[in-house]
One Martini backbone bead per residue (centre of mass of N, CA, C, O) as a GRO file, in nm:
protein
  428
    1MET     BB    1   0.452  -3.049   0.093
    2SER     BB    2   0.231  -2.827   0.195
    3ALA     BB    3  -0.041  -2.830   0.387
    4ALA     BB    4  -0.212  -2.616   0.208
    5ALA     BB    5  -0.214  -2.832  -0.061
    6LEU     BB    6  -0.378  -3.024   0.088
    7ASN     BB    7  -0.619  -3.238   0.126
    8HIS     BB    8  -0.818  -3.423   0.336
    9TYR     BB    9  -0.713  -3.704   0.246
   10GLU     BB   10  -0.417  -3.634   0.310
   11ILE     BB   11  -0.403  -3.531   0.595
   12LEU     BB   12  -0.529  -3.826   0.683
   13GLY     BB   13  -0.423  -4.059   0.499
   14ILE     BB   14  -0.657  -4.128   0.279
   15SER     BB   15  -0.884  -4.248   0.073
   16PRO     BB   16  -1.161  -4.164  -0.105
   17GLU     BB   17  -1.284  -4.466  -0.008
   18ALA     BB   18  -1.309  -4.420   0.277
   19ASP     BB   19  -1.462  -4.480   0.545
   20ALA     BB   20  -1.573  -4.389   0.856
   21GLU     BB   21  -1.378  -4.554   1.012
   22ALA     BB   22  -1.100  -4.466   0.878
   23ILE     BB   23  -1.162  -4.168   0.951
   24ARG     BB   24  -1.155  -4.190   1.263
   25VAL     BB   25  -0.877  -4.340   1.310
   26ALA     BB   26  -0.688  -4.111   1.148
   27TYR     BB   27  -0.751  -3.895   1.339
   28PHE     BB   28  -0.680  -3.998   1.613
   29SER     BB   29  -0.398  -4.065   1.546
   30ARG     BB   30  -0.309  -3.776   1.475
   31LEU     BB   31  -0.390  -3.639   1.731
   32GLU     BB   32  -0.170  -3.797   1.908
   33VAL     BB   33   0.079  -3.667   1.778
   34PHE     BB   34  -0.006  -3.372   1.906
   35ARG     BB   35  -0.028  -3.465   2.208
   36LYS     BB   36   0.273  -3.595   2.252
   37ARG     BB   37   0.400  -3.273   2.164
   38LEU     BB   38   0.306  -3.048   2.374
   39THR     BB   39   0.604  -2.964   2.496
   40ALA     BB   40   0.719  -2.968   2.144
   41PRO     BB   41   0.629  -2.800   1.914
   42HIS     BB   42   0.555  -2.705   1.637
   43PRO     BB   43   0.522  -2.411   1.464
   44ASP     BB   44   0.258  -2.546   1.270
   45ASP     BB   45   0.058  -2.694   1.469
   46GLY     BB   46  -0.181  -2.503   1.461
   47GLU     BB   47  -0.260  -2.529   1.152
   48ARG     BB   48  -0.274  -2.841   1.148
   49LEU     BB   49  -0.505  -2.885   1.334
   50VAL     BB   50  -0.721  -2.725   1.196
   51GLN     BB   51  -0.693  -2.904   0.935
   52LEU     BB   52  -0.770  -3.163   1.068
   53ARG     BB   53  -1.052  -3.093   1.167
   54GLN     BB   54  -1.163  -3.000   0.887
   55ALA     BB   55  -1.147  -3.293   0.772
   56PHE     BB   56  -1.318  -3.436   0.970
   57ALA     BB   57  -1.583  -3.268   0.934
   58THR     BB   58  -1.621  -3.314   0.650
   59LEU     BB   59  -1.577  -3.649   0.613
   60SER     BB   60  -1.812  -3.736   0.857
   61ASP     BB   61  -2.013  -3.587   0.654
   62GLY     BB   62  -2.207  -3.683   0.423
   63GLY     BB   63  -2.266  -3.409   0.281
   64ARG     BB   64  -2.003  -3.268   0.280
   65ARG     BB   65  -1.846  -3.485   0.137
   66ALA     BB   66  -1.998  -3.473  -0.125
   67ALA     BB   67  -1.937  -3.163  -0.190
   68TYR     BB   68  -1.630  -3.209  -0.168
   69ASP     BB   69  -1.610  -3.424  -0.416
   70ALA     BB   70  -1.730  -3.233  -0.622
   71TRP     BB   71  -1.499  -3.030  -0.615
   72LEU     BB   72  -1.249  -3.243  -0.623
   73PHE     BB   73  -1.420  -3.424  -0.832
   74PRO     BB   74  -1.569  -3.296  -1.114
   75ALA     BB   75  -1.540  -3.542  -1.325
   76ALA     BB   76  -1.662  -3.773  -1.164
   77SER     BB   77  -1.947  -3.614  -1.085
   78ARG     BB   78  -2.050  -3.622  -1.398
   79LEU     BB   79  -2.048  -3.937  -1.436
   80ALA     BB   80  -2.173  -3.999  -1.193
   81PRO     BB   81  -2.412  -4.090  -1.026
   82GLU     BB   82  -2.621  -4.006  -0.784
   83PRO     BB   83  -2.529  -3.953  -0.468
   84GLU     BB   84  -2.522  -4.126  -0.181
   85GLN     BB   85  -2.613  -4.159   0.118
   86PRO     BB   86  -2.462  -4.238   0.394
   87ALA     BB   87  -2.492  -4.447   0.634
   88ALA     BB   88  -2.580  -4.414   0.924
   89ILE     BB   89  -2.509  -4.446   1.250
   90PRO     BB   90  -2.585  -4.634   1.479
   91GLY     BB   91  -2.788  -4.436   1.673
   92VAL     BB   92  -2.720  -4.180   1.473
   93PRO     BB   93  -2.865  -3.918   1.389
   94ALA     BB   94  -2.898  -3.679   1.164
   95GLY     BB   95  -2.697  -3.415   1.321
   96TRP     BB   96  -2.567  -3.568   1.528
   97GLU     BB   97  -2.309  -3.535   1.807
   98ARG     BB   98  -2.109  -3.758   1.940
   99LEU     BB   99  -1.941  -3.871   2.173
  100HIS     BB  100  -1.576  -3.937   2.249
  101PHE     BB  101  -1.359  -4.182   2.394
  102SER     BB  102  -0.984  -4.242   2.373
  103GLY     BB  103  -0.896  -4.381   2.609
  104ARG     BB  104  -0.639  -4.585   2.796
  105GLY     BB  105  -0.573  -4.780   3.046
  106SER     BB  106  -0.260  -4.807   3.018
  107GLU     BB  107  -0.229  -4.495   3.007
  108TYR     BB  108  -0.374  -4.422   3.293
  109PHE     BB  109  -0.211  -4.603   3.480
  110ARG     BB  110   0.044  -4.409   3.498
  111ILE     BB  111  -0.088  -4.203   3.631
  112TRP     BB  112  -0.227  -4.337   3.879
  113ILE     BB  113   0.034  -4.455   4.013
  114VAL     BB  114   0.171  -4.193   4.063
  115ASN     BB  115  -0.049  -4.044   4.200
  116LEU     BB  116  -0.058  -4.239   4.451
  117LEU     BB  117   0.247  -4.255   4.547
  118LEU     BB  118   0.258  -3.944   4.610
  119SER     BB  119   0.027  -3.917   4.801
  120ILE     BB  120   0.156  -4.100   5.013
  121ILE     BB  121   0.424  -3.957   5.058
  122THR     BB  122   0.265  -3.662   5.106
  123LEU     BB  123  -0.002  -3.715   5.273
  124GLY     BB  124  -0.189  -3.602   5.026
  125PHE     BB  125  -0.092  -3.322   4.914
  126TYR     BB  126  -0.073  -3.442   4.597
  127SER     BB  127  -0.389  -3.464   4.526
  128ALA     BB  128  -0.442  -3.215   4.352
  129TRP     BB  129  -0.238  -3.276   4.126
  130ALA     BB  130  -0.384  -3.553   4.059
  131LYS     BB  131  -0.651  -3.440   3.967
  132VAL     BB  132  -0.546  -3.274   3.731
  133ARG     BB  133  -0.431  -3.485   3.564
  134ARG     BB  134  -0.699  -3.656   3.561
  135GLU     BB  135  -0.866  -3.453   3.425
  136GLN     BB  136  -0.713  -3.385   3.178
  137TYR     BB  137  -0.715  -3.656   3.048
  138PHE     BB  138  -1.041  -3.677   3.035
  139HIS     BB  139  -1.078  -3.439   2.869
  140ARG     BB  140  -0.865  -3.483   2.602
  141ASN     BB  141  -1.052  -3.754   2.540
  142LEU     BB  142  -1.303  -3.579   2.497
  143GLN     BB  143  -1.502  -3.570   2.223
  144LEU     BB  144  -1.636  -3.327   1.965
  145ALA     BB  145  -1.631  -3.322   1.647
  146GLY     BB  146  -1.289  -3.382   1.692
  147ALA     BB  147  -1.291  -3.218   1.968
  148ALA     BB  148  -1.149  -3.122   2.272
  149PHE     BB  149  -1.136  -3.106   2.589
  150ALA     BB  150  -1.044  -2.883   2.876
  151TYR     BB  151  -0.844  -2.864   3.161
  152HIS     BB  152  -0.778  -2.563   3.424
  153GLY     BB  153  -0.693  -2.649   3.695
  154GLN     BB  154  -0.569  -2.564   3.993
  155PRO     BB  155  -0.409  -2.686   4.280
  156TRP     BB  156  -0.434  -2.429   4.481
  157ALA     BB  157  -0.748  -2.427   4.472
  158ILE     BB  158  -0.795  -2.724   4.565
  159LEU     BB  159  -0.639  -2.696   4.841
  160LYS     BB  160  -0.823  -2.464   4.948
  161GLY     BB  161  -1.083  -2.631   4.946
  162ARG     BB  162  -0.996  -2.849   5.137
  163GLY     BB  163  -0.896  -2.683   5.376
  164ILE     BB  164  -1.191  -2.580   5.434
  165ALA     BB  165  -1.330  -2.851   5.460
  166LEU     BB  166  -1.161  -2.952   5.707
  167ALA     BB  167  -1.226  -2.709   5.901
  168ALA     BB  168  -1.521  -2.788   5.911
  169LEU     BB  169  -1.494  -3.059   6.034
  170MET     BB  170  -1.332  -2.990   6.278
  171GLY     BB  171  -1.533  -2.797   6.400
  172LEU     BB  172  -1.769  -3.008   6.430
  173SER     BB  173  -1.592  -3.191   6.640
  174LEU     BB  174  -1.547  -2.951   6.840
  175ALA     BB  175  -1.867  -2.894   6.902
  176GLN     BB  176  -1.934  -3.170   6.988
  177SER     BB  177  -1.734  -3.166   7.238
  178MET     BB  178  -1.903  -2.897   7.381
  179GLY     BB  179  -2.195  -2.956   7.291
  180PRO     BB  180  -2.518  -2.924   7.181
  181LEU     BB  181  -2.511  -2.628   7.124
  182ALA     BB  182  -2.240  -2.602   6.966
  183TYR     BB  183  -2.335  -2.807   6.749
  184GLY     BB  184  -2.587  -2.671   6.642
  185VAL     BB  185  -2.457  -2.403   6.552
  186ALA     BB  186  -2.266  -2.534   6.350
  187ILE     BB  187  -2.459  -2.674   6.187
  188CYS     BB  188  -2.609  -2.408   6.096
  189GLY     BB  189  -2.346  -2.275   5.969
  190PHE     BB  190  -2.309  -2.499   5.757
  191ALA     BB  191  -2.566  -2.478   5.603
  192LEU     BB  192  -2.529  -2.184   5.528
  193ALA     BB  193  -2.254  -2.259   5.350
  194LEU     BB  194  -2.317  -2.474   5.135
  195PRO     BB  195  -2.424  -2.285   4.910
  196TRP     BB  196  -2.173  -2.128   4.889
  197LEU     BB  197  -1.994  -2.363   4.805
  198ALA     BB  198  -2.154  -2.494   4.581
  199ILE     BB  199  -2.111  -2.234   4.377
  200ARG     BB  200  -1.816  -2.248   4.357
  201ALA     BB  201  -1.771  -2.540   4.254
  202PHE     BB  202  -1.912  -2.505   3.999
  203ARG     BB  203  -1.777  -2.278   3.887
  204PHE     BB  204  -1.508  -2.408   3.878
  205ARG     BB  205  -1.576  -2.644   3.700
  206ALA     BB  206  -1.686  -2.466   3.450
  207PHE     BB  207  -1.441  -2.279   3.384
  208ASN     BB  208  -1.215  -2.536   3.383
  209THR     BB  209  -1.376  -2.575   3.108
  210SER     BB  210  -1.339  -2.649   2.762
  211TYR     BB  211  -1.414  -2.582   2.410
  212ARG     BB  212  -1.241  -2.444   2.192
  213GLY     BB  213  -1.141  -2.221   2.384
  214LEU     BB  214  -1.420  -2.239   2.550
  215ARG     BB  215  -1.588  -2.167   2.843
  216PHE     BB  216  -1.740  -2.237   3.101
  217GLY     BB  217  -2.033  -2.158   3.305
  218PHE     BB  218  -2.145  -2.015   3.647
  219ALA     BB  219  -2.472  -1.877   3.760
  220ALA     BB  220  -2.574  -1.779   4.098
  221SER     BB  221  -2.739  -1.739   4.397
  222TYR     BB  222  -2.779  -1.778   4.713
  223GLY     BB  223  -3.080  -1.787   4.745
  224GLU     BB  224  -3.122  -2.024   4.530
  225ALA     BB  225  -2.950  -2.216   4.677
  226CYS     BB  226  -3.105  -2.246   4.933
  227ARG     BB  227  -3.377  -2.339   4.812
  228VAL     BB  228  -3.263  -2.610   4.753
  229PHE     BB  229  -3.082  -2.711   4.994
  230LEU     BB  230  -3.271  -2.610   5.233
  231GLY     BB  231  -3.564  -2.639   5.136
  232TYR     BB  232  -3.578  -2.920   4.986
  233GLY     BB  233  -3.397  -3.075   5.182
  234LEU     BB  234  -3.579  -3.038   5.432
  235LEU     BB  235  -3.841  -3.157   5.314
  236SER     BB  236  -3.722  -3.441   5.260
  237LEU     BB  237  -3.687  -3.503   5.570
  238VAL     BB  238  -3.995  -3.444   5.683
  239THR     BB  239  -4.090  -3.675   5.451
  240LEU     BB  240  -3.914  -3.926   5.444
  241GLY     BB  241  -3.836  -3.890   5.122
  242LEU     BB  242  -4.085  -3.812   4.934
  243ALA     BB  243  -3.935  -3.530   4.843
  244PHE     BB  244  -3.675  -3.619   4.697
  245PRO     BB  245  -3.744  -3.600   4.375
  246LEU     BB  246  -3.777  -3.275   4.410
  247PHE     BB  247  -3.497  -3.223   4.502
  248TYR     BB  248  -3.344  -3.356   4.272
  249ARG     BB  249  -3.459  -3.191   4.039
  250ARG     BB  250  -3.385  -2.914   4.132
  251LEU     BB  251  -3.074  -2.952   4.153
  252ARG     BB  252  -3.047  -3.031   3.852
  253THR     BB  253  -3.176  -2.746   3.736
  254PHE     BB  254  -3.003  -2.568   3.874
  255VAL     BB  255  -2.751  -2.639   3.731
  256ILE     BB  256  -2.812  -2.613   3.430
  257ASP     BB  257  -2.969  -2.326   3.423
  258HIS     BB  258  -2.655  -2.191   3.533
  259LEU     BB  259  -2.525  -2.284   3.283
  260ARG     BB  260  -2.259  -2.207   3.041
  261TYR     BB  261  -2.168  -2.151   2.710
  262GLY     BB  262  -2.021  -1.859   2.713
  263THR     BB  263  -2.331  -1.710   2.637
  264THR     BB  264  -2.487  -2.001   2.622
  265PRO     BB  265  -2.758  -2.149   2.782
  266PHE     BB  266  -2.891  -2.375   2.970
  267SER     BB  267  -3.149  -2.609   2.990
  268CYS     BB  268  -3.430  -2.764   3.215
  269ALA     BB  269  -3.741  -2.971   3.138
  270VAL     BB  270  -3.791  -3.172   3.373
  271GLY     BB  271  -4.008  -3.351   3.502
  272ILE     BB  272  -4.172  -3.482   3.809
  273GLY     BB  273  -4.300  -3.747   3.685
  274VAL     BB  274  -4.041  -3.880   3.605
  275ILE     BB  275  -3.892  -3.889   3.856
  276TYR     BB  276  -4.071  -4.055   4.012
  277ARG     BB  277  -4.100  -4.296   3.851
  278ILE     BB  278  -3.797  -4.379   3.890
  279PHE     BB  279  -3.806  -4.397   4.224
  280VAL     BB  280  -4.076  -4.588   4.248
  281THR     BB  281  -4.020  -4.854   4.084
  282PRO     BB  282  -3.857  -5.001   4.291
  283GLY     BB  283  -4.082  -5.005   4.520
  284LEU     BB  284  -4.274  -5.180   4.356
  285LEU     BB  285  -4.079  -5.406   4.285
  286THR     BB  286  -4.058  -5.501   4.571
  287VAL     BB  287  -4.331  -5.550   4.664
  288ALA     BB  288  -4.399  -5.767   4.452
  289ALA     BB  289  -4.155  -5.966   4.523
  290LEU     BB  290  -4.274  -6.013   4.812
  291PHE     BB  291  -4.551  -6.124   4.732
  292ALA     BB  292  -4.434  -6.351   4.581
  293LEU     BB  293  -4.279  -6.492   4.805
  294LEU     BB  294  -4.528  -6.527   5.001
  295LEU     BB  295  -4.693  -6.696   4.801
  296PHE     BB  296  -4.454  -6.927   4.771
  297ALA     BB  297  -4.382  -7.009   5.078
  298ALA     BB  298  -4.586  -7.248   5.145
  299PRO     BB  299  -4.534  -7.450   4.906
  300LEU     BB  300  -4.214  -7.474   4.969
  301LEU     BB  301  -4.215  -7.564   5.256
  302ALA     BB  302  -4.410  -7.826   5.189
  303ALA     BB  303  -4.188  -7.964   4.990
  304GLY     BB  304  -3.944  -7.982   5.183
  305VAL     BB  305  -3.620  -7.952   5.140
  306ALA     BB  306  -3.611  -7.834   4.835
  307GLY     BB  307  -3.825  -7.599   4.912
  308LYS     BB  308  -3.643  -7.475   5.151
  309VAL     BB  309  -3.398  -7.404   4.956
  310ALA     BB  310  -3.553  -7.220   4.737
  311PHE     BB  311  -3.662  -7.017   4.965
  312SER     BB  312  -3.366  -6.935   5.057
  313SER     BB  313  -3.250  -6.842   4.789
  314LEU     BB  314  -3.464  -6.642   4.717
  315PHE     BB  315  -3.407  -6.470   5.003
  316ALA     BB  316  -3.112  -6.397   4.937
  317LEU     BB  317  -3.137  -6.281   4.614
  318LEU     BB  318  -3.345  -6.046   4.629
  319PRO     BB  319  -3.170  -5.805   4.720
  320LEU     BB  320  -2.954  -5.832   4.513
  321ALA     BB  321  -3.141  -5.782   4.261
  322LEU     BB  322  -3.236  -5.509   4.359
  323TYR     BB  323  -2.967  -5.361   4.401
  324LEU     BB  324  -2.892  -5.395   4.083
  325PHE     BB  325  -3.127  -5.237   3.981
  326VAL     BB  326  -3.092  -4.984   4.124
  327LEU     BB  327  -2.791  -4.910   4.043
  328ALA     BB  328  -2.881  -4.883   3.721
  329TYR     BB  329  -3.171  -4.739   3.692
  330VAL     BB  330  -3.137  -4.465   3.829
  331PRO     BB  331  -2.889  -4.340   3.686
  332ALA     BB  332  -2.975  -4.378   3.395
  333ARG     BB  333  -3.287  -4.281   3.402
  334THR     BB  334  -3.187  -3.984   3.503
  335ALA     BB  335  -2.997  -3.916   3.281
  336ASN     BB  336  -3.202  -3.937   3.047
  337ALA     BB  337  -3.405  -3.733   3.144
  338VAL     BB  338  -3.253  -3.480   3.196
  339TRP     BB  339  -3.060  -3.456   2.919
  340SER     BB  340  -3.316  -3.495   2.714
  341ALA     BB  341  -3.432  -3.189   2.856
  342SER     BB  342  -3.190  -3.047   2.737
  343ARG     BB  343  -3.019  -2.760   2.648
  344LEU     BB  344  -2.828  -2.542   2.402
  345GLY     BB  345  -3.018  -2.328   2.344
  346GLU     BB  346  -3.110  -2.477   2.038
  347HIS     BB  347  -2.968  -2.720   2.138
  348ARG     BB  348  -2.975  -3.060   2.182
  349LEU     BB  349  -2.999  -3.320   2.406
  350GLN     BB  350  -2.868  -3.660   2.445
  351CYS     BB  351  -2.953  -3.962   2.657
  352ASP     BB  352  -2.880  -4.351   2.624
  353LEU     BB  353  -2.888  -4.548   2.883
  354PRO     BB  354  -2.855  -4.864   2.934
  355VAL     BB  355  -2.938  -5.063   3.200
  356ALA     BB  356  -2.777  -5.316   3.114
  357GLY     BB  357  -2.511  -5.182   3.014
  358TYR     BB  358  -2.456  -5.059   3.303
  359LEU     BB  359  -2.440  -5.316   3.472
  360ALA     BB  360  -2.226  -5.442   3.305
  361VAL     BB  361  -1.998  -5.229   3.376
  362VAL     BB  362  -2.012  -5.216   3.678
  363VAL     BB  363  -1.979  -5.529   3.753
  364GLY     BB  364  -1.724  -5.558   3.588
  365ASN     BB  365  -1.559  -5.361   3.749
  366TRP     BB  366  -1.576  -5.505   4.005
  367LEU     BB  367  -1.443  -5.775   3.937
  368LEU     BB  368  -1.179  -5.670   3.849
  369ILE     BB  369  -1.074  -5.510   4.101
  370VAL     BB  370  -1.071  -5.759   4.274
  371ALA     BB  371  -0.901  -5.961   4.112
  372THR     BB  372  -0.656  -5.698   4.114
  373LEU     BB  373  -0.654  -5.541   4.383
  374GLY     BB  374  -0.717  -5.234   4.208
  375LEU     BB  375  -0.533  -5.223   3.941
  376ALA     BB  376  -0.810  -5.184   3.757
  377ILE     BB  377  -0.916  -4.891   3.796
  378PRO     BB  378  -0.824  -4.739   3.522
  379TRP     BB  379  -1.013  -4.938   3.333
  380ALA     BB  380  -1.277  -4.869   3.465
  381ARG     BB  381  -1.292  -4.569   3.419
  382VAL     BB  382  -1.252  -4.592   3.090
  383ARG     BB  383  -1.510  -4.764   3.062
  384MET     BB  384  -1.705  -4.567   3.167
  385ALA     BB  385  -1.653  -4.319   2.997
  386ARG     BB  386  -1.693  -4.445   2.716
  387PHE     BB  387  -1.992  -4.527   2.782
  388ARG     BB  388  -2.107  -4.235   2.835
  389ALA     BB  389  -2.001  -4.111   2.553
  390GLU     BB  390  -2.196  -4.315   2.366
  391HIS     BB  391  -2.456  -4.190   2.515
  392PHE     BB  392  -2.407  -3.898   2.398
  393ALA     BB  393  -2.560  -3.605   2.261
  394LEU     BB  394  -2.576  -3.349   1.974
  395ALA     BB  395  -2.804  -3.129   1.835
  396VAL     BB  396  -2.749  -2.942   1.575
  397ASN     BB  397  -2.840  -2.612   1.474
  398GLY     BB  398  -2.645  -2.642   1.224
  399SER     BB  399  -2.350  -2.515   1.289
  400LEU     BB  400  -2.082  -2.584   1.506
  401ASP     BB  401  -1.876  -2.376   1.403
  402ASP     BB  402  -2.058  -2.131   1.408
  403PHE     BB  403  -2.130  -2.131   1.698
  404VAL     BB  404  -1.843  -2.125   1.829
  405ALA     BB  405  -1.754  -1.867   1.696
  406GLY     BB  406  -1.975  -1.673   1.778
  407GLU     BB  407  -1.901  -1.733   2.099
  408GLN     BB  408  -1.610  -1.602   2.079
  409ALA     BB  409  -1.694  -1.332   1.987
  410ARG     BB  410  -1.874  -1.252   2.248
  411VAL     BB  411  -1.680  -1.312   2.475
  412ALA     BB  412  -1.438  -1.102   2.359
  413ALA     BB  413  -1.645  -0.863   2.409
  414LEU     BB  414  -1.705  -0.897   2.713
  415GLY     BB  415  -1.478  -1.005   2.915
  416ASP     BB  416  -1.608  -1.214   3.193
  417GLU     BB  417  -1.403  -1.428   3.319
  418ALA     BB  418  -1.211  -1.333   3.543
  419ALA     BB  419  -1.423  -1.313   3.785
  420GLU     BB  420  -1.380  -1.667   3.817
  421LEU     BB  421  -1.071  -1.702   3.971
  422PHE     BB  422  -1.200  -1.712   4.285
  423ASP     BB  423  -1.236  -2.010   4.290
  424LEU     BB  424  -1.324  -2.319   4.454
  425ASP     BB  425  -1.257  -2.672   4.550
  426VAL     BB  426  -1.439  -2.941   4.743
  427SER     BB  427  -1.378  -3.186   4.564
  428LEU     BB  428  -1.248  -3.491   4.480
   0.00000   0.00000   0.00000
């Protein structure tokens, strides 16, 4: 039977009674088959992949599935009572598309170990190719509404960026050995170059990421970057960190406000009050903990040996407890605040990372890596990628398929992507 004659259930290989989890498992199982034969695809793979995505998009949506079933089984729909809307997936409101990461630690380990060995053998020269393989793996295993992201970065562009970064560091080191005046001039030159390098790196990252064949983009002027990196950066320094939340907010809004998908821009409206509360809370908690420790110090020290041991334990554990709290609280809360205040055109973004869950993943990964002498790093990275994806969603206003198709048409009409081929990547 040709693929065109199959209905959505037959394409996924499931029964019409399959639940949401069975649909999801069937979809990603078949998607994996296409991915494994990317090097030698069948002639009709393109058409079959489109049909697979259409089947998943329809059957994973309660409303679309009910309408499709009524069309596919008209007799049954006339006899059956009014269909009930399937229960929403916990934590995913109706109309929201949540990210999904399907990578596996054992799978990424094979990429990671080859990258590591080749980078060592080539004295780091292979690291650019290693980064491309790593990014390709994490992008193609990140899916939204059944479609995967893709990474298109080229190793030579990454190598060029790292060469520039290495030359800049060597220049700073040479200037330092020549005296304070030369070093000061070199620092000023590097500071002036930093906004330019940052813009190129953001553009490289955005342009080399795509979703459903449509690339992201980033466009900002040097003057805007100077105001953020030099203006707010210096303000943070001269105020001894008091203005750091202001710098942080401007940096995040600068990146998101100049990012676009196709021709649709992102925007971020996070308030400065939210960011200040996130950064001030750990400080207030530290002061409160120290005050409580001092309050109980006298009674504990006067209680004999047991009291002194208890006080010493509290004194030693307090910094660790505060460090762990800051480690999870700040990144989770800032990510939630920034992304939940962001939009892609008229579509809302949502990030809901739980602080306790984030801390559990981070500490669990640390213990895993230490216990295996570093061999568990691939599992740790996959675990964090899956955790982040599970807590990030897009609220689509209307149809995601229609939105993407519209963007593809607009980009094809404008044809402005080639201008971004000359950017470079200076990140690791």
